[in-house]
mmCIF file of C-alpha atoms in Angstrom:
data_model
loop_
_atom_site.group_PDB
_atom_site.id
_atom_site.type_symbol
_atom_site.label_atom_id
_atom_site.label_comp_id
_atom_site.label_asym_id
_atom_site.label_seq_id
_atom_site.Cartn_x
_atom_site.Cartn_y
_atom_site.Cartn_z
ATOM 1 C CA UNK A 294 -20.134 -2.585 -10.884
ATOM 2 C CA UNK A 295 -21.158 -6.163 -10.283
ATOM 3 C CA UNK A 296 -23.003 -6.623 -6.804
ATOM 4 C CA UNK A 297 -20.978 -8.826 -4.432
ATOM 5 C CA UNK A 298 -22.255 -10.986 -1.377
ATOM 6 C CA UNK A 299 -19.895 -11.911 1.609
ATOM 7 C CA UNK A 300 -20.882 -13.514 4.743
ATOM 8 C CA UNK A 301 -20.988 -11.125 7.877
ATOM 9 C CA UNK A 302 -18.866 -13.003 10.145
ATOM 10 C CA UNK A 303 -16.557 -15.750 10.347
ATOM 11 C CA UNK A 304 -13.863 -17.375 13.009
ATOM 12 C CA UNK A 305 -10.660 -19.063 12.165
ATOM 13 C CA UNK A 306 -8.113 -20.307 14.768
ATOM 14 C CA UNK A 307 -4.824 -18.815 14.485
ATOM 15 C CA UNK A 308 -2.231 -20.694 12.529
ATOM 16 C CA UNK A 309 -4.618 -22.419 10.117
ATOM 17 C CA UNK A 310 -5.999 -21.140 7.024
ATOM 18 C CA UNK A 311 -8.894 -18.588 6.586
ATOM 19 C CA UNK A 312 -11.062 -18.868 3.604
ATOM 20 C CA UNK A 313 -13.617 -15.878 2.474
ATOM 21 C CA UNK A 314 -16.205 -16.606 0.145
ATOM 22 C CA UNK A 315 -17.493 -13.844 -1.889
ATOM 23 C CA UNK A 316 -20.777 -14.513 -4.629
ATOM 24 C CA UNK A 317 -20.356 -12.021 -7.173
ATOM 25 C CA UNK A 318 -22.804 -13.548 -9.875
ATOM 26 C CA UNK A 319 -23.304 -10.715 -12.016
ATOM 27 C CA UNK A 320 -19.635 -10.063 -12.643
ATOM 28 C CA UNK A 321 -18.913 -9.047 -16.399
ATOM 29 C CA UNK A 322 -16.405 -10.784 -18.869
ATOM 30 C CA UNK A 323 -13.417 -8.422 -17.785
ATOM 31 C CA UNK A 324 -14.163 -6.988 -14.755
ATOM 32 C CA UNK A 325 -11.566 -7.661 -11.734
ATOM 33 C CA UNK A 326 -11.917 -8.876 -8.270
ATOM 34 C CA UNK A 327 -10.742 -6.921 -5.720
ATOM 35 C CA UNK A 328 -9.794 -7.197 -1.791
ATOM 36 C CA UNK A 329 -9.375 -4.933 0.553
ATOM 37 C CA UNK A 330 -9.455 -5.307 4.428
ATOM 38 C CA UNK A 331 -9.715 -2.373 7.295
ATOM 39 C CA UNK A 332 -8.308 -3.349 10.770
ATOM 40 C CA UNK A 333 -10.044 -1.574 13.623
ATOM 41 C CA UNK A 334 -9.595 2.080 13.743
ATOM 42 C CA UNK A 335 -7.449 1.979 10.001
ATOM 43 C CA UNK A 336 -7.743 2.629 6.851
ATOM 44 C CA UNK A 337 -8.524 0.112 4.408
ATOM 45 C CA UNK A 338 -5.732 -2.320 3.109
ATOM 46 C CA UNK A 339 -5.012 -3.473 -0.905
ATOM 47 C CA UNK A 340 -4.668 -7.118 -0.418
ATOM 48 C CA UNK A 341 -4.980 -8.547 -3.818
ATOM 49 C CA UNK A 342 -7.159 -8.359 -7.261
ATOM 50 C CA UNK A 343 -7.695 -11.139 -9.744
ATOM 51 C CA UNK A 344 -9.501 -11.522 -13.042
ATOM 52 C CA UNK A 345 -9.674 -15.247 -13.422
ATOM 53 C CA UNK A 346 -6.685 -16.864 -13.285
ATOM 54 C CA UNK A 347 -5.750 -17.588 -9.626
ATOM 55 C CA UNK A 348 -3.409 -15.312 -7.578
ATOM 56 C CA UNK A 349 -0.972 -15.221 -4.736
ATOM 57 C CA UNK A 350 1.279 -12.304 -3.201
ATOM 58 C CA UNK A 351 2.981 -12.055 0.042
ATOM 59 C CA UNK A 352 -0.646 -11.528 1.564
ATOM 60 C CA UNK A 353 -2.735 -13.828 0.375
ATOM 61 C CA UNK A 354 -3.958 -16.294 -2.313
ATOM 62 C CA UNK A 355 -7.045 -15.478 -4.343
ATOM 63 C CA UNK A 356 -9.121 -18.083 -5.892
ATOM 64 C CA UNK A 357 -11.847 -17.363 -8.540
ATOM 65 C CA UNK A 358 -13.830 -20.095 -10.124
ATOM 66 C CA UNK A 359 -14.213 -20.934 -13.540
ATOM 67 C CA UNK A 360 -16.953 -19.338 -14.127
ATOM 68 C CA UNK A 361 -15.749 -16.324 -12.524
ATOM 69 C CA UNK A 362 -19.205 -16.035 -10.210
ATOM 70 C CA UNK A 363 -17.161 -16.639 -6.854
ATOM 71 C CA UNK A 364 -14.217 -16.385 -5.412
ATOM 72 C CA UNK A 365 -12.176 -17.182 -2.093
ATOM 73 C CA UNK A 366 -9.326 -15.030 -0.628
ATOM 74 C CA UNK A 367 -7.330 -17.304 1.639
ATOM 75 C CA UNK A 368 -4.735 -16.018 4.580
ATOM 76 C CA UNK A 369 -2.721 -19.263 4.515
ATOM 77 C CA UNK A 370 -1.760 -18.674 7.951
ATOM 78 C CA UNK A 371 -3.870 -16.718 10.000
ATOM 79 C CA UNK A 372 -2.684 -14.454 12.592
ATOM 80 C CA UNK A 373 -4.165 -12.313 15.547
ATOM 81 C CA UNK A 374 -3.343 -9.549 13.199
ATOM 82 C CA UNK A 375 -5.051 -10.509 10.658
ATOM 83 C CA UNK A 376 -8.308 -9.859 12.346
ATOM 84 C CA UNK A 377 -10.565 -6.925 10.708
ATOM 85 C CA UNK A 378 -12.912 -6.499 8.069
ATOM 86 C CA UNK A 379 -12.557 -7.804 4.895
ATOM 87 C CA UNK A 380 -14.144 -6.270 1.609
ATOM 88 C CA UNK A 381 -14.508 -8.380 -1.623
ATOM 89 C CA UNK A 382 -15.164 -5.335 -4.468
ATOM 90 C CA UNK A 383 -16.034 -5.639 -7.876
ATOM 91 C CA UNK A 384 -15.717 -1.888 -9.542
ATOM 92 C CA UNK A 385 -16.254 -2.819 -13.189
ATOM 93 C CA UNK A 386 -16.152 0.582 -14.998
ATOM 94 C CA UNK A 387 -17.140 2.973 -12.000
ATOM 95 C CA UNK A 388 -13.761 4.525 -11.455
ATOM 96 C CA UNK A 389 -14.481 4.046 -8.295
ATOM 97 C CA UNK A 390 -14.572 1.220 -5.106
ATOM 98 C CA UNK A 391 -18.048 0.200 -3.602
ATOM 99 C CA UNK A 392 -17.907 -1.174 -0.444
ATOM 100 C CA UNK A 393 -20.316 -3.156 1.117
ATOM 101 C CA UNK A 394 -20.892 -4.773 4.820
ATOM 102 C CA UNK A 395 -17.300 -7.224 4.355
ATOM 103 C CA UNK A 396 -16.766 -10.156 6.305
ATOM 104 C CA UNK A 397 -15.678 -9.832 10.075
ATOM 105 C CA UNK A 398 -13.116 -12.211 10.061
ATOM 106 C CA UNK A 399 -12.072 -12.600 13.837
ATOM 107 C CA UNK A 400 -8.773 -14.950 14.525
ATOM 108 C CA UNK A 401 -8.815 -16.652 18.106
ATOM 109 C CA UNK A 402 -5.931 -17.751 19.942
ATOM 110 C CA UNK B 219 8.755 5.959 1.273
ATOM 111 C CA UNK B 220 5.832 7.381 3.201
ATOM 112 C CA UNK B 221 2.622 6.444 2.281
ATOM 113 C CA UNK B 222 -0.814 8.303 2.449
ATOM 114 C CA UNK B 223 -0.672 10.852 4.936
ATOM 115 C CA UNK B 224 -3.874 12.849 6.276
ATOM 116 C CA UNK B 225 -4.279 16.058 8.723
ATOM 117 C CA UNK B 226 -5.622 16.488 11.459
ATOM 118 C CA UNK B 227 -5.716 13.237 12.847
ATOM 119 C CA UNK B 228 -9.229 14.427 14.561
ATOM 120 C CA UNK B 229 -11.166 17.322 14.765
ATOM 121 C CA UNK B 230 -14.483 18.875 16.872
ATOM 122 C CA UNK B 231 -16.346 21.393 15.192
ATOM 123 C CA UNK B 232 -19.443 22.879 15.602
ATOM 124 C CA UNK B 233 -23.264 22.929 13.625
ATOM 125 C CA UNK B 234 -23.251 25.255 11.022
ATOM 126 C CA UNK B 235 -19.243 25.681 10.786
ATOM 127 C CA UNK B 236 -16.630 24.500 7.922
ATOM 128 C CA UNK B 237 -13.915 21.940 7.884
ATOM 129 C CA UNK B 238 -10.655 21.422 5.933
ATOM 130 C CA UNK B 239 -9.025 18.044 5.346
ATOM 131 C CA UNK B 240 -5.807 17.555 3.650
ATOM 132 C CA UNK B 241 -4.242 14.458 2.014
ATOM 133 C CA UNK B 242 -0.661 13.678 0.844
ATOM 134 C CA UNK B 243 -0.802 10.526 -1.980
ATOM 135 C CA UNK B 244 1.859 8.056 -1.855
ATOM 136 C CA UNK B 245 4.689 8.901 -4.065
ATOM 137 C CA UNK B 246 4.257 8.123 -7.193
ATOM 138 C CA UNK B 247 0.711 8.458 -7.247
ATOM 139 C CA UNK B 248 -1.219 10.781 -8.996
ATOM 140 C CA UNK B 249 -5.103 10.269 -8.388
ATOM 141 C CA UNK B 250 -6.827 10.813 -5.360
ATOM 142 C CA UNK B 251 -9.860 9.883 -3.509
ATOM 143 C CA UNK B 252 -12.255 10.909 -0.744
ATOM 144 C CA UNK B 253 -14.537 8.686 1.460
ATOM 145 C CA UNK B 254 -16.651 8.948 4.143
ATOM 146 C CA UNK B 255 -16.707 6.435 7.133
ATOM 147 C CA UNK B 256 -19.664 6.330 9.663
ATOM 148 C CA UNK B 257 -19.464 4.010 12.470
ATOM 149 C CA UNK B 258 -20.091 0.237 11.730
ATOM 150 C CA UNK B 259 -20.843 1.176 8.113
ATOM 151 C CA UNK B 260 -18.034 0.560 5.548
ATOM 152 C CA UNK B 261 -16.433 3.463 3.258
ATOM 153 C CA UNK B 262 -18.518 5.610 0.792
ATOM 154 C CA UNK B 263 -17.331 7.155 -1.975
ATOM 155 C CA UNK B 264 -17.176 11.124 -2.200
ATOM 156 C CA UNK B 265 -15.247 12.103 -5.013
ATOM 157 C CA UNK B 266 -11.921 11.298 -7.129
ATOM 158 C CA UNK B 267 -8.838 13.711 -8.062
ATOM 159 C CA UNK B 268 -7.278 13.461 -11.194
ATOM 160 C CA UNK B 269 -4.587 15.974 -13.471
ATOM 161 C CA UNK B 270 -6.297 19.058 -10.658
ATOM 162 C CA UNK B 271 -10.197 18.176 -11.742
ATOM 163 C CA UNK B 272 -12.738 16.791 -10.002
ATOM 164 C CA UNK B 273 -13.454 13.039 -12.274
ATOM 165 C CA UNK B 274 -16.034 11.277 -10.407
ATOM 166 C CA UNK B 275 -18.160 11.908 -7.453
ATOM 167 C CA UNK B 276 -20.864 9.971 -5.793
ATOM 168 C CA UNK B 277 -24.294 10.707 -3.749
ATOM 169 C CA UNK B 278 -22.923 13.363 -1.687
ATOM 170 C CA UNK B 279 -24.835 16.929 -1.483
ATOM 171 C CA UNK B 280 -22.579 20.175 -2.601
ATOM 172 C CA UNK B 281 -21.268 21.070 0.747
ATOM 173 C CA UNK B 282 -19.019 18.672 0.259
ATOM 174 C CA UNK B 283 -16.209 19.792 -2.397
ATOM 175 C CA UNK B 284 -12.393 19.228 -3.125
ATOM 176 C CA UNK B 285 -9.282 20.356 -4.900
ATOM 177 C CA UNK B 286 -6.086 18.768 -6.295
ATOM 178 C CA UNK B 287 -3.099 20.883 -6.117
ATOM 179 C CA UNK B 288 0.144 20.313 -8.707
ATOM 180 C CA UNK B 289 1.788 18.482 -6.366
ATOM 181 C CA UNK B 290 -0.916 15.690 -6.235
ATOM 182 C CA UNK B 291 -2.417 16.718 -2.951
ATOM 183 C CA UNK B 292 -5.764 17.390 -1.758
ATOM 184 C CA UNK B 293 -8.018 19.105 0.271
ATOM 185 C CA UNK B 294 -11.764 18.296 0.774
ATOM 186 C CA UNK B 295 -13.878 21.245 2.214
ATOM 187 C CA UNK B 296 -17.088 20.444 4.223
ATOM 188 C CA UNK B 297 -19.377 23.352 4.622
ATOM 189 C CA UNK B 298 -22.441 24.322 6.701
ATOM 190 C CA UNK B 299 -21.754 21.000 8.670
ATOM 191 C CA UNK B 300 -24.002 18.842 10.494
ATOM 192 C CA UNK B 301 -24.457 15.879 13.059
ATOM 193 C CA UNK B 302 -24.567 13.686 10.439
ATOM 194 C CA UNK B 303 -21.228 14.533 8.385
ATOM 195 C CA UNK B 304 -19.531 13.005 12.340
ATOM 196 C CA UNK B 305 -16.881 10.226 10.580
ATOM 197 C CA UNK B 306 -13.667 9.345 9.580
ATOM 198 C CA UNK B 307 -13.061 10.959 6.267
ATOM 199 C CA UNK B 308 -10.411 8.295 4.672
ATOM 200 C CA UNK B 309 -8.308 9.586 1.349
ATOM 201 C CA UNK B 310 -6.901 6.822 -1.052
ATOM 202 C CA UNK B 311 -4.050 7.607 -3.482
ATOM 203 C CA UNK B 312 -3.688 5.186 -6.896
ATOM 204 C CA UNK B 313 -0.883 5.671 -9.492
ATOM 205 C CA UNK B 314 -0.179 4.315 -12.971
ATOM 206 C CA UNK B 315 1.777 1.494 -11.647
ATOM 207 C CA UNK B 316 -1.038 -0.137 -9.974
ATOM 208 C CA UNK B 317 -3.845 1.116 -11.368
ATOM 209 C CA UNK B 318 -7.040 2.959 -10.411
ATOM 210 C CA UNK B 319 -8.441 0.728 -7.914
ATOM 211 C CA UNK B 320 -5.534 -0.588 -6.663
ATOM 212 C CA UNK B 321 -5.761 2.411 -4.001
ATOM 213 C CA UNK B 322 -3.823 2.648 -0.776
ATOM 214 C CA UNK B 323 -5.396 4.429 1.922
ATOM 215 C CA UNK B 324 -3.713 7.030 4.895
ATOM 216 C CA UNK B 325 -5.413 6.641 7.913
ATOM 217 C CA UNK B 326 -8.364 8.424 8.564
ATOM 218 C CA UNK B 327 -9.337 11.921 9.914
ATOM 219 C CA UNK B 328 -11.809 11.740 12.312
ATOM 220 C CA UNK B 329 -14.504 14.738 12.594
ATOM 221 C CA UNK B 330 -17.011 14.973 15.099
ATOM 222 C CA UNK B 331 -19.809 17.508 14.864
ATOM 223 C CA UNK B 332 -21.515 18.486 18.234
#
């Protein structure tokens, strides 16, 4: 599974948009994209995958570049709830879901 | 529709004794997986569930084993535990419908070892 690279923290104020980066370089021709987020004291949360067409569901958006080496999940309008942990995961063939460090993404009044 | 479900919610046991976990997969689903949650450290992968065997399983010593039942649920059995197995043990159900890593997770049991 391709190695993926997310900053450690970031704020957004509530009501405006959150963008997440996530470098995933090494990602093959059909591998998928996948996010996942874990609120405090939860168990993680399917937000959305992608393969290279962009993607939207009741969640979020998911934009992946052209050349499929990053992408950006975006909470359109960001909510004190939406605060936790977000994972950008690339499984490839592993049958299985790596996660790494994520991106605190804290939401401020 | 209830989703994941997972028993006990938390658990103390001693050095040295064994654990049980059990996991109910969202209906529907028919694969499940184990992972291990320390604090501050984000999920690691035990082992996957599929059609009652055991189809994947990462870096995690032999103490640590599982079992599907017909139904789709699961058990994972910790033996000979130590400080270090102290986490939330998380189990993720996936289904046909959505594929296998679009997995929805119940909500954690937590074990502490003293």
């Amino acid at each position: 599974d391709a190695k993926t690279t997310q900053p450690t923290s970031m704020d957004c104020a509530e009501g405006r948009a959150a963008n997440l980066p996530c470098n995933h370089s090494t990602i093959s021709g059909n591998e998928y994209v996948y996010w996942y987020r874990q609120i405090h004291s939860q168990g993680p949360q399917y937000i959305i995958h992608g393969l290279k067409n962009n993607e939207t569901n009741e969640m979020a958006s998911l934009i992946i570049t052209e050349d499929r080496k990053s992408s950006t999940l975006i909470l359109p309008h960001a909510t004190l709830r939406d605060t936790a942990v977000y994972y950008c995961i690339v499984p490839g063939s592993a049958r299985q879901l790596t996660f790494g460090s994520g991106t605190q993404l804290t939401v401020l009044p | 529709d209830a989703g994941v479900t997972q028993s006990p919610t938390h658990l103390i046991k001693t050095r040295g004794q064994q654990v049980t976990l059990r996991c109910s997969p969202k209906s529907g689903h028919d694969t499940v997986s184990w992972y291990q949650q320390a604090l501050g450290q984000g999920p690691q992968f035990i082992f996957q569930y599929y059609e009652e065997e055991e189809r994947q399983r990462g870096n995690f010593p032999d103490r640590f084993s599982g079992h599907q039942f017909p139904n789709y649920s699961s058990e994972l059995n910790v033996n000979a535990l130590l400080l270090g197995d102290s986490a939330l043990y998380l189990c993720a159900s996936s289904g046909p419908s959505g594929g296998l890593y679009e997995q929805y997770f119940g909500p954690g049991t937590r074990l502490t070892v003293t």
